[in-house]
């Protein structure tokens, strides 16, 4: 009882602290960015994980109807990371993305903690490319680095060398594995490697029938009774290495072969596959079905993903993912005739079969996940809620609205409200999305433009909207600072505008270079400023800079002039703020030379439109990679600003990142954050509590300070926000208790601040809620006989820490991934009443 009282007191304190949200709901359209190599749980073929190159590992326990994501403090992943299941639900393996080359990790408590495998020496072997664990023996695993394959028989405590690459240039590529008791098989570009003694020794089998010049690229195996069968896809030996990715499919595969009972003879099963247009990349089998084989890749004839299936071990092949008129595919917003056609997904980024059920097959791609539960006869999208999907056998309708399943994996730059219902989300990859119901559902429900990236919306005093566009994504991230990426002609480097709340758009002005930011002068309705990006190779002659119009109402006839270049700058303008007195405060972001060096061309600058002159107001720490400049809403004189800075690397740009403050319009600056933050993107004040602000970082998550009036504010991590790189924070102007967070790679999330009192009411009248079983094992059920409106459900451990669990339809909590112990289930209702129940696993 004392423990329970302690936990309740602690949780009440957490609710009051800083009034920060205790949980975040995923908002958006679902999907949109690349996802890689899903893995299905052999013990539960409705459960799978899928990795994202933006560092998230997504988890579904209902075959893609909904997703949760692993908190970034626990695990971050690469685009080659896979979740490796074992028959002990507490033990799994993965490859952790630490922002550098990463390292292999292991959990022994069902994913609550992930620990580095100290037996693997990253300094010796380098980055991990693939991991394969033996499901039936959790102590056995294989790791493929660029030049070596290693084996562990003690759960990663130590490793022994399986094989060193025959060629240091190509490296050794682990195309797949098959574990069969003491027999272990590895398909590699150096041949078929096997062990028949539980990994005590390995050798390369001498095989025949694969033509000279071809090597194994993808490999899978199965066993039924006493018979085993392998399948492989071969590729040109000269082109095969560990750098090959799913998008390198063009004419890559050369053949498909099978082998029975490890007899060293490969049988050509390529008949029926047109390798000049059927660009297969990956092979997959259920481990208990030797007859059913799937191949995934790109169909050059249709421009979309390709899935071949054979039910007779490769003697015959049939295409089963039929994109023509979506004949057997239940679609989301992507599909034949849809907002995005099948060329948007383009190809399979791995194909996966449930290890014990050949009827369950799925693949990820450039945008989403597609899944079949009946052997490919029918397919269903697995990225938008089922209520928004469209029937197979018909064109996908355009301009519909959708709700996310939690699979948000692309970048959101800004969220802009026009009124209570109309919201625009600015994204990379998918451009803009629009909601007309307050953010409950989203769609491509507009006309007039289609771009890769919509970076910024500015609203003029008359309500017209203006959008900053580009076909170049990821602006001013570490991979988008050099001329090679930013100086190319950008046909969608333009400003678009709408006079009807974003329903219809027209091009206002085309610059042919990326437009990153827009700012309206609310004291002069004819004036607007734009950040246009371009260097061009010669300092002082750059096309990029700050542009201005003084006849905005002329629409497509408006004229835009480039202002003089601020001192030191090299055409990489970033944020713009127009002050009340008409002066223009700007940040210029980083630029790197072809040699990779940061130039001292960044910082904070002020433009005086009366004298047409610039002042360089930068602190020395801002001269290499400055991000947002933010005006303090507490200062009516607009003399207090915050500059957000990234640290660079490789020279004088190192170690400069953090949050800087000036109280005298840039005459002097103080670095507020010390060495706490390496890279800060932005800071946003809570409009209901102006001493509170939220700070976004590149890899350290979302932070909050409740004493921004202090000489040195203190910052606390918002642990309820699960992603490493929030981009900016926005408060709904129509409901300031709604805090929305955009991100670099995890879409939008919305958290509710507490009521004005910061106190939630406990009420025994809600005791009709039933929570069972208790004790529980893998799932908690919730019954709601009074049909009360449940707004959210959280789970906390005994120390008051929020436990990441999957809550489905406010009826079940999936608890298979949490450790044994005591927990608190907290249910909040729409009228802010709250109940908490002790439960035990």
Coordinates of C-alpha atoms in Angstrom, one line a residue, residues 462-840:
X462 CA -6.1 39.5 -45.7
X463 CA -6.0 35.7 -44.9
X464 CA -4.3 34.6 -48.2
X465 CA -1.8 31.8 -47.8
X466 CA 1.6 31.7 -49.3
X467 CA 3.8 28.5 -49.5
X468 CA 7.6 28.1 -49.8
X469 CA 8.4 25.1 -52.1
X470 CA 11.2 23.0 -53.4
X471 CA 12.0 19.7 -54.9
X472 CA 15.0 19.4 -52.6
X473 CA 14.3 17.8 -49.3
X474 CA 16.0 17.8 -45.9
X475 CA 17.1 21.4 -46.1
X476 CA 20.0 22.5 -43.8
X477 CA 20.4 19.1 -42.3
X478 CA 23.9 17.6 -42.4
X479 CA 23.4 16.2 -45.9
X480 CA 22.0 19.4 -47.4
X481 CA 24.6 22.0 -46.8
X482 CA 26.8 21.7 -49.9
X483 CA 26.6 23.3 -53.3
X484 CA 26.3 19.9 -55.1
X485 CA 22.9 19.3 -53.5
X486 CA 21.5 22.9 -53.2
X487 CA 22.7 24.7 -56.3
X488 CA 21.0 22.5 -59.0
X489 CA 18.1 24.0 -60.9
X490 CA 15.0 23.5 -58.9
X491 CA 11.9 23.8 -61.1
X492 CA 9.7 23.7 -58.0
X493 CA 11.7 26.3 -56.2
X494 CA 8.8 28.7 -56.1
X495 CA 6.1 30.5 -54.0
X496 CA 2.5 29.3 -54.4
X497 CA -0.6 31.1 -53.0
X498 CA -4.2 30.4 -52.1
X499 CA -7.1 32.7 -51.6
X500 CA -9.5 30.0 -50.3
X501 CA -8.0 28.5 -47.2
X502 CA -5.6 26.2 -49.1
X503 CA -8.2 24.5 -51.4
X504 CA -6.7 25.9 -54.6
X505 CA -3.3 27.2 -55.3
X506 CA -1.5 29.1 -58.0
X507 CA 2.2 29.9 -58.6
X508 CA 3.1 33.3 -57.4
X509 CA 6.7 33.4 -58.4
X510 CA 9.3 30.8 -59.6
X511 CA 12.9 31.3 -58.5
X512 CA 14.2 28.0 -59.8
X513 CA 16.0 27.6 -56.5
X514 CA 14.6 26.3 -53.2
X515 CA 12.4 28.7 -51.2
X516 CA 12.7 27.8 -47.5
X517 CA 10.9 30.6 -45.5
X518 CA 8.3 33.3 -46.0
X519 CA 7.4 36.2 -43.7
X520 CA 4.7 38.8 -44.2
X521 CA 5.0 42.3 -43.0
X522 CA 1.7 42.7 -41.1
X523 CA 2.2 46.5 -41.0
X524 CA 2.5 46.6 -44.8
X525 CA 0.1 44.2 -46.5
X526 CA 2.0 44.6 -49.8
X527 CA 5.3 43.4 -48.4
X528 CA 6.6 39.9 -48.0
X529 CA 10.1 38.4 -47.6
X530 CA 11.4 35.0 -48.9
X531 CA 14.5 32.9 -48.2
X532 CA 15.9 31.6 -51.5
X533 CA 18.8 29.2 -51.5
X534 CA 21.7 29.3 -54.0
X535 CA 25.5 30.0 -53.8
X536 CA 26.8 29.4 -57.3
X537 CA 30.5 29.2 -56.5
X538 CA 31.5 32.8 -56.1
X539 CA 30.9 34.7 -52.9
X540 CA 29.0 37.9 -53.6
X541 CA 27.5 36.7 -56.9
X542 CA 25.1 34.2 -55.4
X543 CA 21.5 34.1 -56.5
X544 CA 20.4 33.0 -53.1
X545 CA 19.5 35.4 -50.3
X546 CA 16.5 37.4 -49.0
X547 CA 14.0 38.5 -51.6
X548 CA 11.2 41.1 -51.1
X549 CA 8.1 42.1 -52.9
X550 CA 6.2 45.4 -52.3
X551 CA 3.2 44.5 -54.5
X552 CA 2.0 41.2 -53.1
X553 CA -1.6 41.9 -54.0
X554 CA -0.6 41.8 -57.7
X555 CA -0.5 38.0 -57.3
X556 CA 1.3 36.3 -60.3
X557 CA 2.2 39.8 -61.4
X558 CA 4.1 40.6 -58.2
X559 CA 7.7 41.6 -58.6
X560 CA 10.5 40.2 -56.3
X561 CA 13.8 41.9 -55.8
X562 CA 16.9 40.4 -54.1
X563 CA 18.2 42.4 -51.2
X564 CA 21.9 43.0 -50.9
X565 CA 23.9 40.1 -49.4
X566 CA 24.4 40.4 -45.7
X567 CA 28.1 40.4 -44.7
X568 CA 29.9 37.1 -44.9
X569 CA 26.8 35.2 -46.2
X570 CA 26.9 32.7 -49.0
X571 CA 23.3 32.3 -50.2
X572 CA 21.9 30.1 -47.5
X573 CA 19.2 32.1 -45.8
X574 CA 17.0 30.4 -43.2
X575 CA 14.4 31.9 -40.9
X576 CA 12.9 35.4 -41.2
X577 CA 11.1 37.5 -38.6
X578 CA 9.6 40.9 -39.4
X579 CA 9.7 43.2 -36.4
X580 CA 7.0 45.7 -35.4
X581 CA 9.2 48.5 -36.6
X582 CA 9.6 47.0 -40.1
X583 CA 13.1 45.8 -39.7
X584 CA 13.8 42.3 -40.8
X585 CA 15.6 39.8 -38.5
X586 CA 17.1 36.8 -40.4
X587 CA 19.2 33.8 -39.8
X588 CA 21.5 32.3 -42.4
X589 CA 22.4 28.7 -42.1
X590 CA 25.4 26.6 -42.8
X591 CA 27.4 25.9 -46.0
X592 CA 30.1 23.4 -46.6
X593 CA 32.6 23.4 -49.4
X594 CA 33.3 20.6 -51.8
X595 CA 36.1 19.6 -49.4
X596 CA 33.6 19.3 -46.6
X597 CA 34.7 22.4 -44.6
X598 CA 32.2 24.7 -43.0
X599 CA 32.4 28.3 -44.1
X600 CA 32.0 31.2 -41.7
X601 CA 28.9 32.3 -43.6
X602 CA 26.1 31.7 -41.1
X603 CA 24.6 33.8 -38.3
X604 CA 22.0 36.4 -37.4
X605 CA 21.5 39.5 -39.4
X606 CA 19.2 42.6 -39.4
X607 CA 17.9 44.4 -42.5
X608 CA 16.8 48.0 -42.3
X609 CA 14.4 48.7 -45.2
X610 CA 14.8 52.5 -44.7
X611 CA 18.5 52.5 -45.3
X612 CA 18.6 49.2 -47.2
X613 CA 21.5 48.0 -45.1
X614 CA 22.4 44.9 -43.2
X615 CA 23.9 44.6 -39.8
X616 CA 25.8 41.4 -38.7
X617 CA 24.6 40.7 -35.2
X618 CA 26.1 37.2 -34.9
X619 CA 27.9 35.8 -31.9
X620 CA 31.1 34.0 -32.8
X621 CA 29.3 30.7 -32.1
X622 CA 26.7 31.4 -34.8
X623 CA 29.0 31.8 -37.8
X624 CA 28.9 28.2 -39.1
X625 CA 25.5 26.6 -38.7
X626 CA 22.6 28.7 -37.3
X627 CA 19.0 27.5 -37.4
X628 CA 15.9 29.4 -36.2
X629 CA 15.9 32.9 -34.8
X630 CA 13.0 33.4 -32.3
X631 CA 11.7 36.6 -30.7
X632 CA 10.8 36.4 -27.0
X633 CA 7.1 37.0 -26.6
X634 CA 7.7 38.3 -23.1
X635 CA 9.5 41.4 -24.4
X636 CA 7.1 44.0 -25.9
X637 CA 10.1 46.0 -27.3
X638 CA 11.3 42.9 -29.3
X639 CA 14.8 43.4 -28.0
X640 CA 15.1 39.8 -26.7
X641 CA 15.9 37.1 -29.2
X642 CA 17.0 33.5 -29.1
X643 CA 19.3 32.0 -31.7
X644 CA 19.4 28.2 -32.2
X645 CA 22.7 26.7 -33.3
X646 CA 24.0 23.4 -34.5
X647 CA 27.6 22.2 -33.9
X648 CA 29.5 21.4 -37.0
X649 CA 32.4 19.0 -37.3
X650 CA 35.9 18.8 -38.7
X651 CA 37.2 22.2 -37.5
X652 CA 36.2 25.5 -36.0
X653 CA 32.5 24.7 -36.2
X654 CA 32.9 22.0 -33.6
X655 CA 31.2 22.4 -30.2
X656 CA 29.3 25.6 -30.9
X657 CA 25.7 24.3 -30.8
X658 CA 23.1 25.3 -28.3
X659 CA 20.6 28.1 -27.4
X660 CA 21.9 31.7 -27.4
X661 CA 20.0 34.7 -26.0
X662 CA 20.3 38.5 -26.5
X663 CA 18.5 41.1 -24.5
X664 CA 19.8 44.1 -26.5
X665 CA 19.0 43.2 -30.1
X666 CA 22.2 41.4 -30.8
X667 CA 24.7 43.7 -29.3
X668 CA 25.8 40.9 -27.0
X669 CA 24.8 37.3 -26.6
X670 CA 24.8 34.7 -23.8
X671 CA 24.9 31.0 -24.5
X672 CA 22.2 29.6 -22.2
X673 CA 22.6 25.9 -22.7
X674 CA 26.3 25.4 -22.0
X675 CA 27.4 22.0 -23.3
X676 CA 24.0 20.4 -22.6
X677 CA 22.9 20.4 -26.2
X678 CA 24.9 19.7 -29.3
X679 CA 22.4 20.9 -31.8
X680 CA 19.3 23.1 -31.3
X681 CA 16.8 23.7 -34.0
X682 CA 14.1 25.9 -32.4
X683 CA 12.5 27.1 -29.3
X684 CA 8.8 27.9 -28.7
X685 CA 7.1 29.6 -25.7
X686 CA 3.9 28.3 -24.1
X687 CA 1.4 31.1 -24.8
X688 CA -0.4 30.3 -21.6
X689 CA 2.7 30.4 -19.5
X690 CA 5.4 32.6 -21.0
X691 CA 8.1 31.5 -18.6
X692 CA 7.8 28.1 -20.1
X693 CA 9.4 27.1 -23.5
X694 CA 10.0 24.0 -25.5
X695 CA 13.3 23.3 -27.2
X696 CA 13.9 21.0 -30.1
X697 CA 17.2 19.2 -30.8
X698 CA 18.7 17.0 -33.6
X699 CA 19.1 13.8 -31.7
X700 CA 18.4 14.6 -28.0
X701 CA 14.6 14.8 -28.2
X702 CA 12.2 17.5 -26.9
X703 CA 13.0 19.6 -23.8
X704 CA 11.1 22.0 -21.6
X705 CA 12.1 24.8 -19.3
X706 CA 9.7 26.4 -16.8
X707 CA 12.1 29.2 -15.8
X708 CA 12.9 31.0 -19.0
X709 CA 13.1 34.3 -17.0
X710 CA 16.1 32.9 -15.1
X711 CA 19.7 33.9 -15.9
X712 CA 20.3 30.2 -16.8
X713 CA 17.1 28.3 -17.5
X714 CA 17.0 24.6 -16.5
X715 CA 15.9 22.1 -19.1
X716 CA 14.1 18.8 -18.6
X717 CA 13.5 16.1 -21.2
X718 CA 9.9 15.6 -22.2
X719 CA 10.0 11.9 -21.9
X720 CA 6.5 11.4 -23.3
X721 CA 7.7 12.5 -26.7
X722 CA 9.3 9.4 -28.2
X723 CA 11.3 10.7 -31.2
X724 CA 14.9 12.0 -31.2
X725 CA 14.5 14.9 -33.6
X726 CA 11.5 17.2 -33.1
X727 CA 11.7 20.1 -35.5
X728 CA 9.4 22.8 -34.1
X729 CA 6.6 23.2 -31.5
X730 CA 3.3 24.8 -32.3
X731 CA 0.4 25.7 -30.1
X732 CA -3.1 25.6 -31.6
X733 CA -4.2 29.2 -31.6
X734 CA -7.8 28.1 -31.2
X735 CA -7.1 25.7 -28.4
X736 CA -3.9 26.5 -26.6
X737 CA -4.0 23.3 -24.6
X738 CA -3.1 21.5 -27.8
X739 CA 0.7 21.4 -28.4
X740 CA 1.7 20.1 -31.7
X741 CA 5.3 18.9 -32.5
X742 CA 6.7 18.7 -36.1
X743 CA 9.7 16.5 -36.6
X744 CA 12.5 15.6 -39.0
X745 CA 11.3 12.1 -39.9
X746 CA 8.4 11.3 -37.5
X747 CA 5.6 13.5 -38.9
X748 CA 3.3 15.3 -36.4
X749 CA 2.3 14.5 -32.9
X750 CA -0.2 16.3 -30.6
X751 CA -0.1 16.5 -26.9
X752 CA -2.7 18.0 -24.6
X753 CA -1.5 20.3 -21.8
X754 CA -3.3 20.1 -18.5
X755 CA -6.2 22.3 -17.5
X756 CA -5.5 25.8 -16.2
X757 CA -5.3 24.4 -12.7
X758 CA -2.9 21.6 -13.8
X759 CA -5.0 19.2 -11.7
X760 CA -7.0 16.2 -13.0
X761 CA -9.9 15.1 -11.0
X762 CA -10.2 11.6 -9.5
X763 CA -13.8 10.4 -9.4
X764 CA -15.1 7.1 -7.9
X765 CA -18.2 7.4 -10.2
X766 CA -16.1 6.0 -13.0
X767 CA -15.5 2.7 -11.2
X768 CA -17.7 0.9 -13.7
X769 CA -14.5 0.5 -15.8
X770 CA -13.2 -3.1 -15.6
X771 CA -9.6 -3.8 -16.1
X772 CA -8.7 -7.5 -16.4
X773 CA -7.1 -10.0 -16.0
X774 CA -5.1 -9.0 -12.9
X775 CA -2.5 -10.4 -12.7
X776 CA -2.0 -10.2 -16.4
X777 CA 0.4 -11.8 -19.0
X778 CA 0.5 -10.5 -22.6
X779 CA -2.7 -8.4 -22.7
X780 CA -4.9 -6.2 -20.4
X781 CA -8.6 -5.9 -21.4
X782 CA -10.7 -2.9 -20.6
X783 CA -14.5 -3.0 -20.6
X784 CA -16.5 0.2 -20.5
X785 CA -20.2 -0.8 -19.9
X786 CA -21.3 2.8 -19.4
X787 CA -19.7 3.8 -22.8
X788 CA -17.8 6.6 -21.2
X789 CA -15.7 8.8 -23.4
X790 CA -12.1 7.7 -22.9
X791 CA -9.5 10.3 -24.1
X792 CA -6.3 8.4 -23.4
X793 CA -4.8 5.4 -21.5
X794 CA -1.3 5.4 -20.0
X795 CA 0.7 2.9 -18.1
X796 CA 3.4 3.7 -15.5
X797 CA 5.9 1.6 -13.7
X798 CA 6.4 1.7 -9.9
X799 CA 8.8 4.6 -10.3
X800 CA 6.3 6.7 -12.1
X801 CA 8.0 6.3 -15.5
X802 CA 5.7 6.1 -18.6
X803 CA 5.8 2.6 -20.1
X804 CA 5.5 2.5 -23.9
X805 CA 2.7 0.1 -24.7
X806 CA 0.3 -0.4 -27.6
X807 CA -3.3 0.6 -26.8
X808 CA -5.9 -0.6 -29.3
X809 CA -9.3 1.0 -29.6
X810 CA -9.3 1.9 -25.9
X811 CA -10.1 -1.8 -25.3
X812 CA -6.8 -3.6 -24.9
X813 CA -3.3 -2.9 -23.8
X814 CA -0.6 -5.1 -25.4
X815 CA 1.8 -6.0 -22.6
X816 CA 3.9 -8.8 -24.0
X817 CA 7.0 -6.6 -24.3
X818 CA 7.1 -5.4 -20.6
X819 CA 8.8 -7.0 -17.7
X820 CA 7.1 -8.7 -14.7
X821 CA 6.3 -6.3 -11.9
X822 CA 3.7 -3.9 -10.6
X823 CA 2.2 -1.1 -12.8
X824 CA -0.4 1.6 -12.8
X825 CA -3.0 1.8 -15.5
X826 CA -4.3 5.4 -15.9
X827 CA -7.5 6.2 -17.8
X828 CA -8.4 9.7 -18.5
X829 CA -11.9 10.7 -19.7
X830 CA -13.1 13.5 -21.9
X831 CA -14.3 15.6 -19.0
X832 CA -10.8 15.4 -17.3
X833 CA -11.9 12.8 -14.8
X834 CA -9.3 10.2 -14.1
X835 CA -9.0 6.7 -12.6
X836 CA -5.9 4.7 -11.8
X837 CA -5.6 1.0 -11.1
X838 CA -2.8 -1.2 -9.8
X839 CA -2.0 -4.2 -12.0
X840 CA 0.6 -6.9 -11.7

